[in-house]
Short mmCIF file of C-alpha atoms and ligand atoms in Angstrom, two decimals:
data_model
loop_
_atom_site.label_atom_id
_atom_site.label_comp_id
_atom_site.label_asym_id
_atom_site.label_seq_id
_atom_site.Cartn_x
_atom_site.Cartn_y
_atom_site.Cartn_z
CA UNK A 1 15.77 -39.42 -16.15
CA UNK A 2 12.29 -36.52 -15.44
CA UNK A 3 11.98 -34.15 -18.29
CA UNK A 4 13.76 -30.40 -17.90
CA UNK A 5 12.40 -26.96 -18.85
CA UNK A 6 15.49 -25.75 -20.11
CA UNK A 7 14.65 -22.71 -21.29
CA UNK A 8 11.39 -20.12 -21.21
CA UNK A 9 10.48 -16.62 -22.29
CA UNK A 10 7.59 -14.98 -22.31
CA UNK A 11 6.27 -12.23 -24.64
CA UNK A 12 3.40 -9.34 -23.14
CA UNK A 13 2.02 -6.64 -26.02
CA UNK A 14 2.74 -3.33 -26.12
CA UNK A 15 -0.25 -1.61 -25.72
CA UNK A 16 -1.68 -0.89 -21.42
CA UNK A 17 -5.72 -1.31 -20.92
CA UNK A 18 -6.13 0.50 -17.73
CA UNK A 19 -8.13 0.58 -14.98
CA UNK A 20 -9.93 4.02 -15.34
CA UNK A 21 -9.85 3.13 -19.77
CA UNK A 22 -12.29 0.67 -18.60
CA UNK A 23 -14.72 3.13 -16.48
CA UNK A 24 -15.15 5.31 -19.60
CA UNK A 25 -16.27 1.52 -21.34
CA UNK A 26 -18.96 0.09 -18.87
CA UNK A 27 -20.29 0.91 -15.57
CA UNK A 28 -17.43 -0.04 -12.90
CA UNK A 29 -14.78 1.31 -11.45
CA UNK A 30 -11.08 1.63 -10.09
CA UNK A 31 -12.22 0.66 -6.72
CA UNK A 32 -14.27 -2.72 -7.16
CA UNK A 33 -12.11 -3.79 -9.76
CA UNK A 34 -8.54 -3.11 -7.70
CA UNK A 35 -10.59 -4.92 -4.29
CA UNK A 36 -13.10 -7.96 -5.80
CA UNK A 37 -10.19 -8.83 -8.61
CA UNK A 38 -6.21 -7.40 -7.85
CA UNK A 39 -5.87 -6.53 -11.45
CA UNK A 40 -4.76 -2.94 -12.01
CA UNK A 41 -3.78 -2.88 -15.98
CA UNK A 42 -3.71 -5.96 -18.87
CA UNK A 43 -2.16 -6.03 -22.38
CA UNK A 44 -4.11 -5.83 -25.89
CA UNK A 45 -2.91 -7.44 -28.23
CA UNK A 46 -2.40 -4.95 -31.61
CA UNK A 47 -5.14 -6.09 -34.52
CA UNK A 48 -2.38 -7.56 -36.61
CA UNK A 49 -0.90 -9.88 -33.16
CA UNK A 50 -2.69 -13.27 -33.53
CA UNK A 51 -1.49 -16.47 -30.71
CA UNK A 52 0.87 -17.90 -33.76
CA UNK A 53 2.49 -14.05 -33.60
CA UNK A 54 2.95 -14.13 -29.94
CA UNK A 55 3.45 -17.66 -29.73
CA UNK A 56 6.18 -16.74 -32.67
CA UNK A 57 7.63 -14.19 -30.28
CA UNK A 58 7.98 -16.23 -27.05
CA UNK A 59 9.58 -19.15 -28.68
CA UNK A 60 11.73 -17.61 -30.14
CA UNK A 61 13.64 -15.92 -27.10
CA UNK A 62 13.21 -19.50 -25.29
CA UNK A 63 14.60 -21.22 -28.05
CA UNK A 64 17.72 -17.67 -27.99
CA UNK A 65 17.81 -18.50 -24.54
CA UNK A 66 18.50 -22.20 -25.32
CA UNK A 67 21.25 -21.78 -28.55
CA UNK A 68 19.31 -24.34 -30.07
CA UNK A 69 18.29 -23.86 -33.78
CA UNK A 70 14.58 -23.93 -34.85
CA UNK A 71 15.20 -26.67 -37.29
CA UNK A 72 16.90 -28.75 -34.31
CA UNK A 73 12.82 -28.94 -33.38
CA UNK A 74 11.49 -31.84 -32.77
CA UNK A 75 7.70 -31.40 -31.83
CA UNK A 76 5.18 -27.40 -30.45
CA UNK A 77 2.52 -27.81 -28.35
CA UNK A 78 0.73 -24.86 -28.46
CA UNK A 79 -2.28 -24.17 -25.87
CA UNK A 80 -4.53 -22.52 -26.52
CA UNK A 81 -8.12 -21.15 -26.34
CA UNK A 82 -8.01 -18.24 -27.96
CA UNK A 83 -6.66 -20.00 -31.63
CA UNK A 84 -6.82 -18.37 -34.57
CA UNK A 85 -8.32 -20.61 -37.11
CA UNK A 86 -10.84 -23.58 -35.22
CA UNK A 87 -8.40 -24.95 -37.79
CA UNK A 88 -5.46 -25.01 -39.51
CA UNK A 89 -4.00 -24.64 -35.31
CA UNK A 90 -2.07 -22.42 -34.31
CA UNK A 91 0.58 -24.69 -33.31
CA UNK A 92 1.57 -25.45 -37.05
CA UNK A 93 1.42 -21.25 -38.19
CA UNK A 94 3.90 -20.96 -35.98
CA UNK A 95 6.17 -24.16 -37.11
CA UNK A 96 5.66 -21.86 -40.17
CA UNK A 97 7.14 -18.63 -38.35
CA UNK A 98 9.95 -20.30 -36.78
CA UNK A 99 10.62 -22.12 -39.66
CA UNK A 100 10.59 -25.16 -37.23
CA UNK A 101 10.65 -27.55 -40.56
CA UNK A 102 11.29 -31.00 -38.23
CA UNK A 103 8.71 -30.12 -35.87
CA UNK A 104 4.95 -32.21 -35.84
CA UNK A 105 2.22 -29.51 -34.53
CA UNK A 106 -0.52 -29.88 -31.88
CA UNK A 107 -3.04 -27.39 -30.47
CA UNK A 108 -4.21 -28.47 -27.17
CA UNK A 109 -7.57 -26.84 -25.10
CA UNK A 110 -7.24 -27.03 -22.08
CA UNK A 111 -8.48 -23.77 -21.20
CA UNK A 112 -6.25 -21.69 -18.61
CA UNK A 113 -5.31 -25.33 -17.64
CA UNK A 114 -3.82 -26.27 -21.36
CA UNK A 115 0.47 -25.36 -20.63
CA UNK A 116 0.43 -28.16 -17.46
CA UNK A 117 -1.51 -30.70 -19.84
CA UNK A 118 0.80 -28.98 -22.98
CA UNK A 119 3.84 -30.13 -20.66
CA UNK A 120 2.24 -33.51 -19.42
CA UNK A 121 2.46 -34.30 -22.83
CA UNK A 122 5.32 -33.00 -23.72
CA UNK A 123 7.39 -35.25 -20.48
CA UNK A 124 6.02 -37.69 -21.84
CA UNK A 125 7.10 -37.51 -25.29
CA UNK A 126 10.29 -36.22 -23.63
CA UNK A 127 10.51 -39.66 -21.20
CA UNK A 128 9.78 -42.06 -23.65
CA UNK A 129 12.62 -40.88 -25.65
CA UNK A 130 10.39 -40.13 -28.62
CA UNK A 131 11.29 -36.63 -29.11
CA UNK A 132 13.89 -34.75 -28.10
CA UNK A 133 13.25 -30.92 -28.44
CA UNK A 134 10.23 -29.73 -27.74
CA UNK A 135 9.10 -26.52 -27.60
CA UNK A 136 5.26 -25.79 -25.28
CA UNK A 137 3.60 -22.35 -26.09
CA UNK A 138 0.57 -20.58 -24.48
CA UNK A 139 -0.72 -17.76 -26.27
CA UNK A 140 -3.92 -15.62 -26.00
CA UNK A 141 -5.51 -13.14 -27.21
CA UNK A 142 -8.96 -13.26 -24.86
CA UNK A 143 -9.53 -9.61 -26.36
CA UNK A 144 -11.46 -11.07 -29.45
CA UNK A 145 -13.68 -13.27 -27.21
CA UNK A 146 -13.90 -10.50 -24.49
CA UNK A 147 -17.26 -7.97 -24.94
CA UNK A 148 -16.74 -4.87 -23.54
CA UNK A 149 -20.06 -4.31 -23.24
CA UNK A 150 -19.89 -6.87 -20.09
CA UNK A 151 -17.97 -5.47 -16.91
CA UNK A 152 -18.25 -9.12 -15.50
CA UNK A 153 -16.25 -10.46 -18.40
CA UNK A 154 -14.59 -7.05 -19.76
CA UNK A 155 -12.12 -6.42 -16.74
CA UNK A 156 -10.65 -9.72 -15.93
CA UNK A 157 -9.03 -11.61 -18.88
CA UNK A 158 -5.80 -9.56 -21.49
CA UNK A 159 -3.10 -11.16 -24.23
CA UNK A 160 -0.15 -12.63 -23.52
CA UNK A 161 2.31 -15.48 -24.36
CA UNK A 162 4.80 -17.52 -22.89
CA UNK A 163 6.98 -20.88 -24.08
CA UNK A 164 8.98 -23.07 -22.71
CA UNK A 165 11.93 -25.51 -24.43
CA UNK A 166 11.02 -28.96 -23.31
CA UNK A 167 15.06 -31.57 -23.30
CA UNK A 168 15.95 -35.03 -21.34
CA UNK A 169 18.46 -32.93 -19.23
CA UNK A 170 19.95 -30.09 -18.35
CA UNK A 171 20.15 -26.60 -16.21
CA UNK A 172 16.85 -25.60 -15.64
CA UNK A 173 13.24 -27.09 -14.31
CA UNK A 174 13.48 -30.51 -13.93
CA UNK A 175 9.43 -31.51 -14.06
CA UNK A 176 9.24 -33.77 -11.17
CA UNK A 177 5.37 -34.60 -11.82
CA UNK A 178 1.89 -33.53 -13.06
CA UNK A 179 -1.46 -33.76 -11.70
CA UNK A 180 -4.18 -33.10 -14.18
CA UNK A 181 -8.55 -34.24 -14.04
CA UNK A 182 -11.83 -32.04 -15.44
CA UNK A 183 -14.73 -31.80 -14.82
CA UNK A 184 -17.09 -32.23 -18.18
CA UNK A 185 -20.00 -31.65 -15.63
CA UNK A 186 -19.64 -28.23 -14.70
CA UNK A 187 -18.73 -27.41 -19.03
CA UNK A 188 -21.38 -24.60 -18.75
CA UNK A 189 -20.22 -22.29 -16.83
CA UNK A 190 -17.03 -21.00 -18.68
CA UNK A 191 -17.85 -20.86 -22.75
CA UNK A 192 -17.99 -19.02 -26.23
CA UNK A 193 -21.22 -20.62 -27.38
CA UNK A 194 -20.72 -19.33 -31.13
CA UNK A 195 -18.42 -20.62 -33.31
CA UNK A 196 -18.62 -24.47 -33.22
CA UNK A 197 -20.30 -26.43 -35.14
CA UNK A 198 -23.37 -26.75 -32.79
CA UNK A 199 -24.06 -22.74 -32.69
CA UNK A 200 -22.08 -22.59 -36.30
CA UNK A 201 -21.47 -18.34 -36.48
CA UNK A 202 -24.38 -16.46 -38.42
CA UNK A 203 -26.23 -13.03 -38.04
CA UNK A 204 -28.63 -14.03 -34.56
CA UNK A 205 -25.66 -15.56 -33.02
CA UNK A 206 -23.55 -12.18 -33.98
CA UNK A 207 -26.49 -9.85 -33.18
CA UNK A 208 -27.39 -11.58 -29.48
CA UNK A 209 -23.22 -11.88 -29.16
CA UNK A 210 -23.07 -15.48 -28.48
CA UNK A 211 -19.22 -15.76 -29.64
CA UNK A 212 -18.21 -14.00 -26.79
CA UNK A 213 -16.75 -15.46 -23.54
CA UNK A 214 -19.86 -16.13 -20.85
CA UNK A 215 -18.47 -16.64 -17.06
CA UNK A 216 -20.56 -17.68 -14.35
CA UNK A 217 -18.07 -15.73 -12.42
CA UNK A 218 -18.94 -16.53 -8.51
CA UNK A 219 -19.52 -20.20 -9.43
CA UNK A 220 -16.22 -20.69 -11.36
CA UNK A 221 -14.69 -18.51 -8.30
CA UNK A 222 -16.02 -21.40 -5.23
CA UNK A 223 -14.49 -24.69 -8.09
CA UNK A 224 -11.14 -22.54 -8.86
CA UNK A 225 -9.82 -22.71 -5.13
CA UNK A 226 -12.00 -26.64 -4.01
CA UNK A 227 -10.08 -27.72 -7.57
CA UNK A 228 -6.89 -26.13 -7.90
CA UNK A 229 -6.09 -26.89 -3.65
CA UNK A 230 -7.05 -30.62 -3.90
CA UNK A 231 -5.01 -31.02 -6.98
CA UNK A 232 -1.88 -29.07 -5.58
CA UNK A 233 -2.74 -31.43 -2.80
CA UNK A 234 -2.83 -35.03 -5.34
CA UNK A 235 0.73 -33.98 -6.77
CA UNK A 236 2.68 -33.21 -3.54
CA UNK A 237 1.48 -36.53 -2.41
CA UNK A 238 1.81 -38.60 -5.70
CA UNK A 239 5.46 -36.90 -5.87
CA UNK A 240 6.63 -37.36 -2.18
CA UNK A 241 7.62 -33.17 -0.82
CA UNK A 242 6.26 -32.11 2.14
CA UNK A 243 4.46 -28.94 1.83
CA UNK A 244 6.98 -27.11 4.26
CA UNK A 245 8.95 -28.00 1.29
CA UNK A 246 7.36 -25.93 -1.17
CA UNK A 247 9.54 -22.45 -2.11
CA UNK A 248 7.42 -21.25 -4.80
CA UNK A 249 3.98 -20.79 -5.37
CA UNK A 250 3.02 -19.96 -9.58
CA UNK A 251 -0.79 -20.24 -9.28
CA UNK A 252 -2.57 -19.10 -11.72
CA UNK A 253 -3.19 -16.05 -12.72
CA UNK A 254 -7.84 -15.53 -12.80
CA UNK A 255 -8.13 -12.66 -9.04
CA UNK A 256 -6.13 -12.08 -6.46
CA UNK A 257 -8.86 -13.71 -3.51
CA UNK A 258 -7.66 -16.61 -5.78
CA UNK A 259 -4.38 -16.53 -5.73
CA UNK A 260 -4.74 -15.63 -1.97
CA UNK A 261 -6.65 -17.90 -0.51
CA UNK A 262 -4.15 -20.85 -2.57
CA UNK A 263 -1.06 -19.78 -0.78
CA UNK A 264 -2.07 -19.44 2.36
CA UNK A 265 -4.03 -22.24 2.30
CA UNK A 266 -0.59 -24.04 1.89
CA UNK A 267 1.67 -21.61 3.98
CA UNK A 268 3.06 -20.12 0.72
CA UNK A 269 5.23 -16.05 1.68
CA UNK A 270 3.77 -14.28 0.49
CA UNK A 271 6.44 -13.27 -1.53
CA UNK A 272 7.78 -15.92 -3.34
CA UNK A 273 3.42 -16.12 -3.85
CA UNK A 274 4.37 -15.20 -7.49
CA UNK A 275 1.81 -12.34 -8.44
CA UNK A 276 1.83 -10.59 -12.21
CA UNK A 277 -2.74 -9.98 -12.49
CA UNK A 278 -2.45 -6.88 -10.92
CA UNK A 279 -0.20 -5.76 -14.66
CA UNK A 280 -1.51 -8.35 -17.61
CA UNK A 281 -5.40 -9.92 -15.25
CA UNK A 282 -5.86 -12.88 -16.73
CA UNK A 283 -4.16 -14.07 -19.86
CA UNK A 284 -5.47 -17.88 -19.95
CA UNK A 285 -3.46 -20.32 -20.40
CA UNK A 286 -0.44 -18.11 -20.45
CA UNK A 287 -0.64 -16.37 -16.98
CA UNK A 288 2.09 -19.43 -15.72
CA UNK A 289 4.68 -18.85 -18.48
CA UNK A 290 5.31 -15.48 -18.29
CA UNK A 291 4.85 -16.05 -14.39
CA UNK A 292 7.53 -18.52 -14.36
CA UNK A 293 9.44 -16.99 -17.46
CA UNK A 294 9.23 -13.77 -14.94
CA UNK A 295 10.37 -15.47 -11.32
CA UNK A 296 13.98 -16.95 -14.22
CA UNK A 297 14.36 -13.80 -15.36
CA UNK A 298 15.29 -12.21 -11.73
CA UNK A 299 17.39 -15.76 -11.27
CA UNK A 300 15.07 -16.21 -7.84
CA UNK A 301 15.05 -20.06 -7.54
CA UNK A 302 18.12 -21.81 -5.93
CA UNK A 303 18.73 -25.39 -6.90
CA UNK A 304 17.54 -27.98 -5.12
CA UNK A 305 14.08 -25.76 -4.42
CA UNK A 306 10.79 -26.96 -5.62
CA UNK A 307 7.64 -24.98 -7.05
CA UNK A 308 3.80 -25.85 -7.42
CA UNK A 309 2.19 -24.97 -9.83
CA UNK A 310 -1.35 -25.41 -10.74
CA UNK A 311 -3.80 -23.63 -13.08
CA UNK A 312 -7.79 -24.63 -13.05
CA UNK A 313 -9.71 -23.52 -16.36
CA UNK A 314 -12.90 -23.53 -18.53
CA UNK A 315 -13.79 -27.61 -19.14
CA UNK A 316 -13.75 -27.42 -16.49
CA UNK A 317 -10.08 -28.15 -16.54
CA UNK A 318 -7.63 -28.29 -13.65
CA UNK A 319 -3.89 -29.44 -12.88
CA UNK A 320 -0.60 -29.09 -11.03
CA UNK A 321 2.86 -29.56 -11.59
CA UNK A 322 6.51 -29.39 -9.43
CA UNK A 323 9.14 -28.41 -10.31
CA UNK A 324 12.55 -28.50 -8.94
CA UNK A 325 14.99 -25.68 -9.72
CA UNK A 326 18.76 -28.57 -11.59
O1 LIG B 1 -9.17 -17.76 -15.78
C1 LIG B 1 -10.37 -18.71 -15.25
C2 LIG B 1 -11.60 -19.37 -14.43
N1 LIG B 1 -11.52 -17.56 -14.29
C3 LIG B 1 -11.87 -17.62 -12.80
O2 LIG B 1 -11.67 -18.38 -11.81
C4 LIG B 1 -12.93 -16.22 -12.48
C5 LIG B 1 -13.09 -16.55 -10.85
N2 LIG B 1 -14.23 -15.81 -10.89
C6 LIG B 1 -14.14 -14.30 -10.35
O3 LIG B 1 -12.49 -14.05 -10.49
C7 LIG B 1 -15.55 -13.35 -9.65
O4 LIG B 1 -16.47 -13.97 -9.60
C8 LIG B 1 -15.51 -12.03 -10.32
C9 LIG B 1 -13.95 -11.58 -9.92
C10 LIG B 1 -15.24 -12.69 -11.69
C11 LIG B 1 -17.10 -11.65 -10.05
O5 LIG B 1 -16.45 -11.09 -8.58
P1 LIG B 1 -17.34 -11.22 -7.27
O6 LIG B 1 -17.15 -10.72 -6.09
O7 LIG B 1 -17.99 -12.95 -7.38
O8 LIG B 1 -18.14 -10.43 -8.02
P2 LIG B 1 -20.06 -10.29 -8.13
O9 LIG B 1 -20.11 -11.99 -9.38
O10 LIG B 1 -21.25 -11.77 -6.90
O11 LIG B 1 -20.81 -9.15 -8.30
C12 LIG B 1 -21.26 -8.70 -7.18
C13 LIG B 1 -21.84 -7.79 -7.65
C14 LIG B 1 -23.16 -7.47 -8.34
O12 LIG B 1 -23.76 -6.48 -8.30
P3 LIG B 1 -25.31 -7.26 -6.95
O13 LIG B 1 -25.74 -7.89 -8.44
O14 LIG B 1 -24.45 -7.75 -5.41
O15 LIG B 1 -25.76 -5.44 -7.33
C15 LIG B 1 -22.12 -7.14 -9.34
O16 LIG B 1 -23.54 -6.76 -10.81
O17 LIG B 1 -20.48 -6.42 -8.28
C16 LIG B 1 -20.90 -5.92 -9.50
N3 LIG B 1 -19.80 -6.27 -10.43
C17 LIG B 1 -19.85 -5.38 -11.31
N4 LIG B 1 -19.46 -3.56 -10.36
C18 LIG B 1 -18.71 -3.13 -10.74
C19 LIG B 1 -20.00 -6.97 -11.70
N5 LIG B 1 -18.78 -6.43 -12.51
C20 LIG B 1 -18.05 -5.76 -11.44
C21 LIG B 1 -17.28 -4.34 -12.25
N6 LIG B 1 -17.50 -3.09 -12.00
N7 LIG B 1 -16.87 -5.24 -13.29
#
């Protein structure tokens, strides 16, 4: 039996950073941002909010929906590229907040594809019988690593989290198939150069802004479309589902033009292509669970319908998953 997402929830910080706010910070315009990216506003975590606290809020909401006590959770996986610390893991901090005393904890560093990587580990653990209740969380405080003087990146990113509970059975979304991939030869295209052991933080890395996220947007754009398309196709082929059988597309939210390209490629109607980018921007690993949580709140997917999830991010990494509403 494929593992099933039995509950999903999201958390978004209250504070909004609008395009007009950004117009006052860098040389940009609402018109440029909307036409080139589709983003109108994004959320910003408060100074005392972190991936762990945002992740814990989404996880608490998911556990409440599933009516499961935190002490019943066997494992916590947290996808994040903006962890509270390099060590300890954000998952361990979340475990303490939840009171999930029985759970083992692991962070996943696969950037914007992290949620799908996490889902694949949860699927393996649950289907092998190793664990019964696995929380997969994606939580990002991108605002802590964005240079608000760099118009190439600061307009794109936002903060937020999503969390789901994966179990061996129940109603929700059966995880029918997952395909993952990576290409480390292009790792330079998106990076945070300083703060790791290769370039430890120093006054010089600080003065040159090496602790901020750097991205070659144009190149990344091309890879994003190509890789998500190929991985979605691979996932459909592997699961024996025809393109015409996809009821909902949930793509990573990096740019509305990338979303359009993927949606057109698989002939998914625009109203069945999930879009949250206009209000949250790019929340890295959290975009897919946030979008799925919003769709689930609407009770929109019908039993038997297939949902195609596809993601792409730094690494480079990518992945796609086919879910079936049960
Ligand atoms: O989640 C991880 C994956 N991330 C992605 O998939 C992001 C992929 N990349 C993108 O979404 C797009 O490449 C961007 C939104 C980052 C940039 O859009 P673009 O259409 O590729 O613009 P560009 O970088 O080619 O820049 C076009 C022009 C440049 O001016 P010149 O050189 O033509 O005079 C930029 O300097 O637009 C300029 N520009 C801006 N202008 C106003 C760049 N950023 C801005 C800005 N406001 N914020």
